GROMACS .gro file of C-alpha atoms in nm:
model
  448
    1UNK     CA    1   0.043  -0.016  -0.024
    2UNK     CA    2   0.125   0.312  -0.070
    3UNK     CA    3   0.037   0.695   0.050
    4UNK     CA    4   0.158   1.034   0.017
    5UNK     CA    5   0.037   1.237   0.309
    6UNK     CA    6   0.115   1.650   0.247
    7UNK     CA    7   0.079   1.869   0.540
    8UNK     CA    8   0.051   2.271   0.550
    9UNK     CA    9  -0.115   2.486   0.817
   10UNK     CA   10  -0.312   2.797   0.699
   11UNK     CA   11  -0.495   3.088   0.830
   12UNK     CA   12  -0.855   3.076   0.811
   13UNK     CA   13  -1.002   2.725   0.609
   14UNK     CA   14  -1.206   2.752   0.307
   15UNK     CA   15  -1.598   2.711   0.264
   16UNK     CA   16  -1.615   2.348   0.182
   17UNK     CA   17  -1.701   2.255  -0.212
   18UNK     CA   18  -1.900   1.932  -0.304
   19UNK     CA   19  -1.581   1.754  -0.362
   20UNK     CA   20  -1.475   1.752  -0.006
   21UNK     CA   21  -1.561   1.667   0.351
   22UNK     CA   22  -1.516   1.949   0.616
   23UNK     CA   23  -1.506   1.931   0.989
   24UNK     CA   24  -1.608   2.178   1.159
   25UNK     CA   25  -1.491   2.233   1.576
   26UNK     CA   26  -1.885   2.250   1.797
   27UNK     CA   27  -1.848   2.549   2.004
   28UNK     CA   28  -1.820   2.323   2.308
   29UNK     CA   29  -1.487   2.205   2.220
   30UNK     CA   30  -1.179   2.173   2.393
   31UNK     CA   31  -0.939   2.230   2.160
   32UNK     CA   32  -0.925   2.540   1.903
   33UNK     CA   33  -1.120   2.481   1.587
   34UNK     CA   34  -0.945   2.277   1.369
   35UNK     CA   35  -1.033   2.215   0.980
   36UNK     CA   36  -0.958   1.904   0.806
   37UNK     CA   37  -1.083   1.847   0.415
   38UNK     CA   38  -1.001   1.560   0.230
   39UNK     CA   39  -1.084   1.544  -0.203
   40UNK     CA   40  -0.988   1.257  -0.427
   41UNK     CA   41  -0.637   1.217  -0.650
   42UNK     CA   42  -0.584   1.049  -0.931
   43UNK     CA   43  -0.443   0.723  -0.971
   44UNK     CA   44  -0.628   0.608  -0.584
   45UNK     CA   45  -0.506   0.919  -0.403
   46UNK     CA   46  -0.624   1.108  -0.117
   47UNK     CA   47  -0.532   1.502  -0.047
   48UNK     CA   48  -0.579   1.582   0.304
   49UNK     CA   49  -0.532   1.958   0.413
   50UNK     CA   50  -0.580   2.077   0.774
   51UNK     CA   51  -0.489   2.428   0.777
   52UNK     CA   52  -0.367   2.650   1.086
   53UNK     CA   53  -0.391   3.042   1.163
   54UNK     CA   54  -0.150   3.026   1.429
   55UNK     CA   55   0.127   2.851   1.258
   56UNK     CA   56   0.468   2.966   1.089
   57UNK     CA   57   0.563   2.648   0.870
   58UNK     CA   58   0.381   2.395   0.640
   59UNK     CA   59   0.507   2.027   0.650
   60UNK     CA   60   0.455   1.792   0.418
   61UNK     CA   61   0.501   1.444   0.473
   62UNK     CA   62   0.445   1.109   0.235
   63UNK     CA   63   0.359   0.748   0.356
   64UNK     CA   64   0.394   0.443   0.368
   65UNK     CA   65   0.813   0.475   0.216
   66UNK     CA   66   1.029   0.176   0.140
   67UNK     CA   67   1.318   0.362  -0.009
   68UNK     CA   68   1.554   0.561   0.217
   69UNK     CA   69   1.552   0.985   0.229
   70UNK     CA   70   1.729   1.049  -0.110
   71UNK     CA   71   2.035   1.314   0.018
   72UNK     CA   72   1.988   1.536  -0.325
   73UNK     CA   73   1.577   1.570  -0.171
   74UNK     CA   74   1.686   1.673   0.171
   75UNK     CA   75   1.972   1.938   0.059
   76UNK     CA   76   1.676   2.054  -0.170
   77UNK     CA   77   1.452   2.109   0.147
   78UNK     CA   78   1.739   2.253   0.324
   79UNK     CA   79   1.851   2.494   0.082
   80UNK     CA   80   1.503   2.641   0.128
   81UNK     CA   81   1.441   2.643   0.504
   82UNK     CA   82   1.339   2.325   0.596
   83UNK     CA   83   1.392   2.036   0.686
   84UNK     CA   84   1.337   1.637   0.633
   85UNK     CA   85   1.268   1.347   0.814
   86UNK     CA   86   1.123   0.985   0.833
   87UNK     CA   87   0.932   0.864   1.126
   88UNK     CA   88   0.697   0.549   1.209
   89UNK     CA   89   0.381   0.606   1.332
   90UNK     CA   90   0.142   0.348   1.397
   91UNK     CA   91   0.369   0.128   1.190
   92UNK     CA   92   0.326   0.331   0.828
   93UNK     CA   93   0.683   0.472   0.696
   94UNK     CA   94   0.651   0.839   0.691
   95UNK     CA   95   0.919   1.070   0.491
   96UNK     CA   96   0.821   1.439   0.623
   97UNK     CA   97   0.964   1.797   0.520
   98UNK     CA   98   0.911   2.071   0.715
   99UNK     CA   99   0.948   2.394   0.536
  100UNK     CA  100   0.877   2.767   0.528
  101UNK     CA  101   0.464   2.881   0.460
  102UNK     CA  102   0.571   3.043   0.116
  103UNK     CA  103   0.680   2.694  -0.010
  104UNK     CA  104   0.373   2.575  -0.104
  105UNK     CA  105   0.445   2.468  -0.429
  106UNK     CA  106   0.747   2.314  -0.385
  107UNK     CA  107   0.582   2.072  -0.053
  108UNK     CA  108   0.358   1.961  -0.387
  109UNK     CA  109   0.635   1.880  -0.606
  110UNK     CA  110   0.823   1.671  -0.329
  111UNK     CA  111   0.485   1.460  -0.271
  112UNK     CA  112   0.447   1.434  -0.627
  113UNK     CA  113   0.807   1.334  -0.686
  114UNK     CA  114   0.789   1.076  -0.375
  115UNK     CA  115   0.505   0.906  -0.502
  116UNK     CA  116   0.651   0.881  -0.841
  117UNK     CA  117   0.968   0.709  -0.666
  118UNK     CA  118   0.742   0.458  -0.451
  119UNK     CA  119   0.589   0.411  -0.773
  120UNK     CA  120   0.846   0.261  -0.910
  121UNK     CA  121   0.974   0.091  -0.649
  122UNK     CA  122   0.624  -0.111  -0.629
  123UNK     CA  123   0.627  -0.193  -0.967
  124UNK     CA  124   0.967  -0.387  -0.962
  125UNK     CA  125   1.272  -0.265  -0.786
  126UNK     CA  126   1.330  -0.378  -0.427
  127UNK     CA  127   1.288  -0.289  -0.122
  128UNK     CA  128   1.598  -0.083   0.066
  129UNK     CA  129   1.649  -0.266   0.334
  130UNK     CA  130   1.863  -0.038   0.457
  131UNK     CA  131   1.642   0.264   0.472
  132UNK     CA  132   1.643   0.443   0.770
  133UNK     CA  133   1.367   0.519   1.000
  134UNK     CA  134   1.379   0.683   1.342
  135UNK     CA  135   1.071   0.459   1.503
  136UNK     CA  136   1.386   0.221   1.650
  137UNK     CA  137   1.387  -0.178   1.665
  138UNK     CA  138   1.016  -0.301   1.761
  139UNK     CA  139   0.986  -0.451   2.083
  140UNK     CA  140   0.943  -0.875   2.006
  141UNK     CA  141   0.720  -0.879   2.262
  142UNK     CA  142   0.485  -0.630   2.080
  143UNK     CA  143   0.527  -0.812   1.752
  144UNK     CA  144   0.388  -1.100   1.933
  145UNK     CA  145   0.076  -0.957   2.080
  146UNK     CA  146   0.011  -0.835   1.777
  147UNK     CA  147   0.041  -1.102   1.488
  148UNK     CA  148  -0.230  -1.354   1.760
  149UNK     CA  149  -0.433  -1.042   1.867
  150UNK     CA  150  -0.482  -1.081   1.506
  151UNK     CA  151  -0.466  -1.394   1.394
  152UNK     CA  152  -0.739  -1.545   1.144
  153UNK     CA  153  -0.865  -1.111   1.105
  154UNK     CA  154  -1.029  -1.104   0.849
  155UNK     CA  155  -0.796  -0.890   0.579
  156UNK     CA  156  -0.971  -0.731   0.347
  157UNK     CA  157  -0.729  -0.439   0.203
  158UNK     CA  158  -0.427  -0.705   0.060
  159UNK     CA  159  -0.605  -0.747  -0.303
  160UNK     CA  160  -0.688  -0.381  -0.364
  161UNK     CA  161  -0.384  -0.163  -0.578
  162UNK     CA  162  -0.226   0.066  -0.363
  163UNK     CA  163  -0.342   0.402  -0.229
  164UNK     CA  164  -0.170   0.712  -0.138
  165UNK     CA  165  -0.241   1.035   0.041
  166UNK     CA  166  -0.175   1.373   0.019
  167UNK     CA  167  -0.230   1.589   0.339
  168UNK     CA  168  -0.118   1.922   0.418
  169UNK     CA  169  -0.151   2.059   0.727
  170UNK     CA  170   0.036   2.416   0.909
  171UNK     CA  171   0.002   2.736   0.758
  172UNK     CA  172  -0.132   2.678   0.391
  173UNK     CA  173  -0.445   2.820   0.185
  174UNK     CA  174  -0.654   2.531   0.136
  175UNK     CA  175  -0.762   2.635  -0.208
  176UNK     CA  176  -0.460   2.690  -0.356
  177UNK     CA  177  -0.311   2.357  -0.243
  178UNK     CA  178  -0.599   2.156  -0.402
  179UNK     CA  179  -0.516   2.344  -0.721
  180UNK     CA  180  -0.188   2.253  -0.703
  181UNK     CA  181  -0.245   1.897  -0.639
  182UNK     CA  182  -0.450   1.883  -0.906
  183UNK     CA  183  -0.213   2.028  -1.150
  184UNK     CA  184   0.080   1.783  -1.036
  185UNK     CA  185  -0.122   1.472  -1.022
  186UNK     CA  186  -0.305   1.323  -1.303
  187UNK     CA  187  -0.680   1.374  -1.242
  188UNK     CA  188  -0.797   1.246  -1.550
  189UNK     CA  189  -0.677   0.923  -1.580
  190UNK     CA  190  -0.923   0.617  -1.451
  191UNK     CA  191  -0.952   0.643  -1.037
  192UNK     CA  192  -0.951   0.379  -0.796
  193UNK     CA  193  -1.326   0.346  -0.577
  194UNK     CA  194  -1.357   0.634  -0.308
  195UNK     CA  195  -1.427   0.434  -0.064
  196UNK     CA  196  -1.225   0.279   0.193
  197UNK     CA  197  -1.141  -0.077   0.178
  198UNK     CA  198  -1.308  -0.229   0.511
  199UNK     CA  199  -1.069  -0.305   0.753
  200UNK     CA  200  -0.952  -0.620   0.978
  201UNK     CA  201  -1.205  -0.780   1.167
  202UNK     CA  202  -0.970  -0.921   1.477
  203UNK     CA  203  -1.166  -1.202   1.645
  204UNK     CA  204  -0.884  -1.168   1.980
  205UNK     CA  205  -0.941  -1.480   2.181
  206UNK     CA  206  -0.720  -1.586   2.524
  207UNK     CA  207  -0.357  -1.663   2.463
  208UNK     CA  208  -0.067  -1.680   2.693
  209UNK     CA  209   0.257  -1.731   2.545
  210UNK     CA  210   0.620  -1.765   2.688
  211UNK     CA  211   0.905  -1.712   2.521
  212UNK     CA  212   1.324  -1.666   2.595
  213UNK     CA  213   1.491  -1.341   2.500
  214UNK     CA  214   1.850  -1.247   2.558
  215UNK     CA  215   1.864  -0.924   2.520
  216UNK     CA  216   1.616  -0.910   2.876
  217UNK     CA  217   1.741  -0.893   3.185
  218UNK     CA  218   1.466  -0.933   3.444
  219UNK     CA  219   1.097  -1.065   3.310
  220UNK     CA  220   0.825  -0.888   3.205
  221UNK     CA  221   0.500  -0.933   3.097
  222UNK     CA  222   0.260  -0.741   2.792
  223UNK     CA  223  -0.140  -0.793   2.852
  224UNK     CA  224  -0.315  -0.716   2.521
  225UNK     CA  225  -0.670  -0.625   2.396
  226UNK     CA  226  -0.825  -0.547   2.070
  227UNK     CA  227  -1.008  -0.231   2.070
  228UNK     CA  228  -1.241  -0.261   1.707
  229UNK     CA  229  -1.198   0.071   1.549
  230UNK     CA  230  -1.564   0.276   1.638
  231UNK     CA  231  -1.597   0.102   1.917
  232UNK     CA  232  -1.784   0.300   2.175
  233UNK     CA  233  -1.594   0.186   2.446
  234UNK     CA  234  -1.255   0.304   2.231
  235UNK     CA  235  -1.225   0.652   2.451
  236UNK     CA  236  -1.264   0.471   2.802
  237UNK     CA  237  -1.042   0.174   2.711
  238UNK     CA  238  -0.781   0.457   2.650
  239UNK     CA  239  -0.883   0.682   2.955
  240UNK     CA  240  -0.837   0.285   3.155
  241UNK     CA  241  -0.523   0.185   3.078
  242UNK     CA  242  -0.366   0.496   3.179
  243UNK     CA  243  -0.582   0.543   3.517
  244UNK     CA  244  -0.357   0.184   3.541
  245UNK     CA  245  -0.053   0.225   3.367
  246UNK     CA  246  -0.041   0.580   3.266
  247UNK     CA  247   0.335   0.727   3.473
  248UNK     CA  248   0.466   0.763   3.824
  249UNK     CA  249   0.136   0.829   3.947
  250UNK     CA  250  -0.109   0.597   3.826
  251UNK     CA  251  -0.330   0.333   3.986
  252UNK     CA  252  -0.034   0.015   3.933
  253UNK     CA  253   0.285   0.189   3.945
  254UNK     CA  254   0.138   0.375   4.361
  255UNK     CA  255   0.004   0.013   4.424
  256UNK     CA  256   0.385  -0.089   4.312
  257UNK     CA  257   0.536   0.120   4.580
  258UNK     CA  258   0.346  -0.016   4.867
  259UNK     CA  259   0.318  -0.387   4.797
  260UNK     CA  260   0.718  -0.440   4.644
  261UNK     CA  261   0.563  -0.695   4.369
  262UNK     CA  262   0.657  -0.481   4.081
  263UNK     CA  263   0.928  -0.244   3.941
  264UNK     CA  264   0.694  -0.086   3.669
  265UNK     CA  265   0.384  -0.079   3.516
  266UNK     CA  266   0.336   0.113   3.151
  267UNK     CA  267   0.027   0.165   2.977
  268UNK     CA  268   0.072   0.144   2.563
  269UNK     CA  269  -0.129   0.124   2.240
  270UNK     CA  270  -0.068   0.028   1.879
  271UNK     CA  271  -0.329   0.113   1.621
  272UNK     CA  272  -0.399  -0.182   1.381
  273UNK     CA  273  -0.588  -0.186   1.062
  274UNK     CA  274  -0.955  -0.203   1.219
  275UNK     CA  275  -0.904  -0.094   1.548
  276UNK     CA  276  -0.621  -0.032   1.829
  277UNK     CA  277  -0.456  -0.302   2.024
  278UNK     CA  278  -0.323  -0.190   2.359
  279UNK     CA  279  -0.266  -0.235   2.734
  280UNK     CA  280  -0.004  -0.269   3.008
  281UNK     CA  281   0.350  -0.372   3.046
  282UNK     CA  282   0.442  -0.544   3.398
  283UNK     CA  283   0.815  -0.628   3.510
  284UNK     CA  284   0.803  -0.743   3.850
  285UNK     CA  285   1.041  -0.746   4.114
  286UNK     CA  286   1.315  -1.037   4.196
  287UNK     CA  287   1.152  -1.305   4.340
  288UNK     CA  288   0.842  -1.249   4.224
  289UNK     CA  289   0.711  -1.479   3.976
  290UNK     CA  290   0.464  -1.316   3.680
  291UNK     CA  291   0.219  -1.528   3.787
  292UNK     CA  292   0.163  -1.362   4.125
  293UNK     CA  293   0.153  -1.037   3.944
  294UNK     CA  294  -0.068  -1.119   3.686
  295UNK     CA  295  -0.335  -1.240   3.965
  296UNK     CA  296  -0.203  -0.872   4.110
  297UNK     CA  297  -0.303  -0.711   3.792
  298UNK     CA  298  -0.600  -0.876   3.737
  299UNK     CA  299  -0.745  -0.820   4.078
  300UNK     CA  300  -0.660  -0.378   4.027
  301UNK     CA  301  -0.888  -0.440   3.683
  302UNK     CA  302  -1.149  -0.592   3.856
  303UNK     CA  303  -1.183  -0.332   4.107
  304UNK     CA  304  -1.138  -0.107   3.838
  305UNK     CA  305  -1.475  -0.263   3.649
  306UNK     CA  306  -1.655  -0.264   3.982
  307UNK     CA  307  -1.609   0.078   4.143
  308UNK     CA  308  -1.373   0.264   3.837
  309UNK     CA  309  -1.136   0.554   3.846
  310UNK     CA  310  -1.173   0.789   4.142
  311UNK     CA  311  -1.243   1.153   4.027
  312UNK     CA  312  -0.904   1.264   4.068
  313UNK     CA  313  -0.770   0.947   3.890
  314UNK     CA  314  -0.979   0.990   3.593
  315UNK     CA  315  -0.878   1.369   3.574
  316UNK     CA  316  -0.526   1.315   3.569
  317UNK     CA  317  -0.545   1.034   3.283
  318UNK     CA  318  -0.773   1.241   3.093
  319UNK     CA  319  -0.520   1.561   3.104
  320UNK     CA  320  -0.239   1.402   3.039
  321UNK     CA  321  -0.373   1.253   2.685
  322UNK     CA  322  -0.527   1.554   2.631
  323UNK     CA  323  -0.216   1.721   2.656
  324UNK     CA  324  -0.024   1.442   2.413
  325UNK     CA  325  -0.311   1.517   2.193
  326UNK     CA  326  -0.279   1.906   2.226
  327UNK     CA  327   0.114   1.888   2.143
  328UNK     CA  328   0.067   1.678   1.878
  329UNK     CA  329  -0.224   1.945   1.756
  330UNK     CA  330   0.068   2.238   1.733
  331UNK     CA  331   0.298   2.134   1.612
  332UNK     CA  332   0.312   2.044   1.153
  333UNK     CA  333   0.495   1.768   1.126
  334UNK     CA  334   0.317   1.542   1.417
  335UNK     CA  335   0.010   1.673   1.293
  336UNK     CA  336   0.102   1.564   0.928
  337UNK     CA  337   0.236   1.282   1.064
  338UNK     CA  338  -0.075   1.196   1.300
  339UNK     CA  339  -0.325   1.279   1.008
  340UNK     CA  340  -0.108   1.030   0.788
  341UNK     CA  341  -0.222   0.716   1.024
  342UNK     CA  342  -0.570   0.796   1.039
  343UNK     CA  343  -0.619   0.827   0.678
  344UNK     CA  344  -0.445   0.475   0.595
  345UNK     CA  345  -0.482   0.251   0.903
  346UNK     CA  346  -0.725   0.451   1.121
  347UNK     CA  347  -1.068   0.485   0.960
  348UNK     CA  348  -1.020   0.836   0.812
  349UNK     CA  349  -0.827   1.184   0.843
  350UNK     CA  350  -1.190   1.329   0.962
  351UNK     CA  351  -1.184   1.088   1.322
  352UNK     CA  352  -0.920   1.284   1.422
  353UNK     CA  353  -1.078   1.535   1.553
  354UNK     CA  354  -1.371   1.360   1.719
  355UNK     CA  355  -1.108   1.090   1.911
  356UNK     CA  356  -0.963   1.363   2.110
  357UNK     CA  357  -1.330   1.530   2.182
  358UNK     CA  358  -1.448   1.179   2.253
  359UNK     CA  359  -1.166   1.149   2.529
  360UNK     CA  360  -1.270   1.499   2.689
  361UNK     CA  361  -1.662   1.349   2.761
  362UNK     CA  362  -1.520   0.986   2.903
  363UNK     CA  363  -1.701   0.957   3.305
  364UNK     CA  364  -1.575   0.759   3.534
  365UNK     CA  365  -1.893   0.463   3.479
  366UNK     CA  366  -1.783   0.501   3.091
  367UNK     CA  367  -1.447   0.350   3.220
  368UNK     CA  368  -1.655   0.087   3.462
  369UNK     CA  369  -1.854  -0.038   3.133
  370UNK     CA  370  -1.594  -0.049   2.902
  371UNK     CA  371  -1.380  -0.240   3.122
  372UNK     CA  372  -1.620  -0.481   3.214
  373UNK     CA  373  -1.710  -0.548   2.806
  374UNK     CA  374  -1.339  -0.515   2.679
  375UNK     CA  375  -1.071  -0.557   2.927
  376UNK     CA  376  -1.180  -0.911   2.995
  377UNK     CA  377  -0.963  -1.218   2.983
  378UNK     CA  378  -1.158  -1.409   2.705
  379UNK     CA  379  -0.975  -1.189   2.496
  380UNK     CA  380  -0.725  -1.113   2.645
  381UNK     CA  381  -0.335  -1.161   2.497
  382UNK     CA  382  -0.042  -1.238   2.755
  383UNK     CA  383   0.314  -1.220   2.601
  384UNK     CA  384   0.560  -1.363   2.913
  385UNK     CA  385   0.957  -1.275   2.841
  386UNK     CA  386   1.205  -1.434   3.047
  387UNK     CA  387   1.582  -1.411   3.034
  388UNK     CA  388   1.743  -1.755   2.892
  389UNK     CA  389   1.751  -2.020   3.195
  390UNK     CA  390   1.517  -1.813   3.418
  391UNK     CA  391   1.333  -2.109   3.675
  392UNK     CA  392   0.944  -2.145   3.514
  393UNK     CA  393   0.667  -2.069   3.731
  394UNK     CA  394   0.522  -2.187   4.012
  395UNK     CA  395   0.226  -2.411   3.950
  396UNK     CA  396   0.097  -2.386   4.241
  397UNK     CA  397   0.097  -1.988   4.210
  398UNK     CA  398  -0.054  -2.020   3.888
  399UNK     CA  399  -0.361  -2.270   3.993
  400UNK     CA  400  -0.510  -1.970   4.266
  401UNK     CA  401  -0.809  -1.837   4.262
  402UNK     CA  402  -0.957  -1.487   4.290
  403UNK     CA  403  -1.217  -1.396   4.486
  404UNK     CA  404  -1.370  -1.064   4.585
  405UNK     CA  405  -1.510  -0.945   4.937
  406UNK     CA  406  -1.812  -0.900   5.022
  407UNK     CA  407  -1.973  -0.718   5.316
  408UNK     CA  408  -1.926  -1.036   5.589
  409UNK     CA  409  -1.635  -1.116   5.544
  410UNK     CA  410  -1.357  -1.219   5.700
  411UNK     CA  411  -1.066  -1.372   5.727
  412UNK     CA  412  -1.171  -1.684   5.917
  413UNK     CA  413  -1.470  -1.679   5.712
  414UNK     CA  414  -1.285  -1.688   5.335
  415UNK     CA  415  -1.051  -1.900   5.506
  416UNK     CA  416  -1.290  -2.170   5.656
  417UNK     CA  417  -1.529  -2.139   5.334
  418UNK     CA  418  -1.218  -2.246   5.074
  419UNK     CA  419  -1.068  -2.526   5.369
  420UNK     CA  420  -0.735  -2.333   5.329
  421UNK     CA  421  -0.516  -2.129   5.671
  422UNK     CA  422  -0.566  -1.738   5.783
  423UNK     CA  423  -0.208  -1.782   5.714
  424UNK     CA  424  -0.144  -1.911   5.387
  425UNK     CA  425  -0.445  -1.663   5.230
  426UNK     CA  426  -0.255  -1.357   5.359
  427UNK     CA  427   0.075  -1.470   5.209
  428UNK     CA  428  -0.068  -1.485   4.920
  429UNK     CA  429  -0.172  -1.122   4.916
  430UNK     CA  430   0.072  -0.924   5.134
  431UNK     CA  431  -0.164  -0.886   5.421
  432UNK     CA  432  -0.146  -0.857   5.792
  433UNK     CA  433  -0.430  -1.049   5.955
  434UNK     CA  434  -0.429  -0.814   6.200
  435UNK     CA  435  -0.613  -0.549   5.979
  436UNK     CA  436  -0.993  -0.574   5.783
  437UNK     CA  437  -1.072  -0.675   5.478
  438UNK     CA  438  -1.248  -0.389   5.277
  439UNK     CA  439  -1.618  -0.477   5.013
  440UNK     CA  440  -1.518  -0.560   4.705
  441UNK     CA  441  -1.131  -0.649   4.767
  442UNK     CA  442  -0.978  -0.923   4.547
  443UNK     CA  443  -0.832  -1.175   4.696
  444UNK     CA  444  -0.607  -1.475   4.573
  445UNK     CA  445  -0.693  -1.774   4.739
  446UNK     CA  446  -0.416  -2.043   4.723
  447UNK     CA  447  -0.461  -2.380   4.681
  448UNK     CA  448  -0.389  -2.635   4.911
   0.00000   0.00000   0.00000
């Protein structure tokens, strides 16, 4: 699949014309008004223009690209006071040029030049295996999680012709951008259907996989769930994972400080065709098994299902996510890359703004319901990574059951019900038997 993305920033969005789609910000939007216009180009191409009044420059991006950044092209951009870069976002390689706002004609030429080179490569030239990427090496556990979660997914995009997208975001005049693109791209040649191909339909089921990796010093686990594109739970799941693992003040890192069970807990996400693969990365402390910390994480998830996040946790999680979005919005290059990703793998560039607005509307009840429906064992992929020769987990620990405390429970009553000792339950849950239990508290019940 081939895509070119052109992004530039302009003073004022022009009125929409029949060939374009416009997205206008509602008066109550937390973001400043952002217009995103899309139209068709020749040869299965799309033009995306996102004008920004306050931007001082424009950015032109092409994605995905297989060839390395041409030195002559990079020099031409530098001579015009700009800078070329290459990066990967959501698995899509993007080639960008940041330019002064007066260089719109060169930006459009840049896009057509890269698209032509990519078409030539696709038509028979070998891929450049030495092509530069700024994303670095991909974590093997993330690759495994994506492969497992998407196994058996229905992919209707593979048989379709290559597509390209031209997006302009930054200080650019929309009508001028559309006219230049129409002149550069052959809009008279037969076009592919304007409708987008149907995305993958993930059919995720529970799977747990262990692997050895010589590059890791201590074991860790990556928990992954797939949330389908357009799901009502999409924004709430992002907030839920941010509540659990978004920074040092998130719930799991704070709990780890008190229990000394884990070194770190981080939320992560990867956009894939048809949805978002997201979850938690957990690293236990020395002499704490992954099985034991998995049960601890399950307890935290169960508590989030039952009572949801506190108002303070919710506000902090939304603030972090929205702050990241605002930073992207203000950077023409970052916005260009983001819109390229949305157009290629997230259902369309026009969804970028609605996704941010959905985050701002999430409530504690939304988070609780989303975790109940989506972050469940039946849809979780677990990837465990161990250093070579790391001892296997204790099967007796793996056989423990999760129990939720009710109002009338005491440790003695629970121990009697499950025919185990109070001391065994206390050890399994790092409890002091002198203190009482709270309703809704998760407890792991060890086997006899």
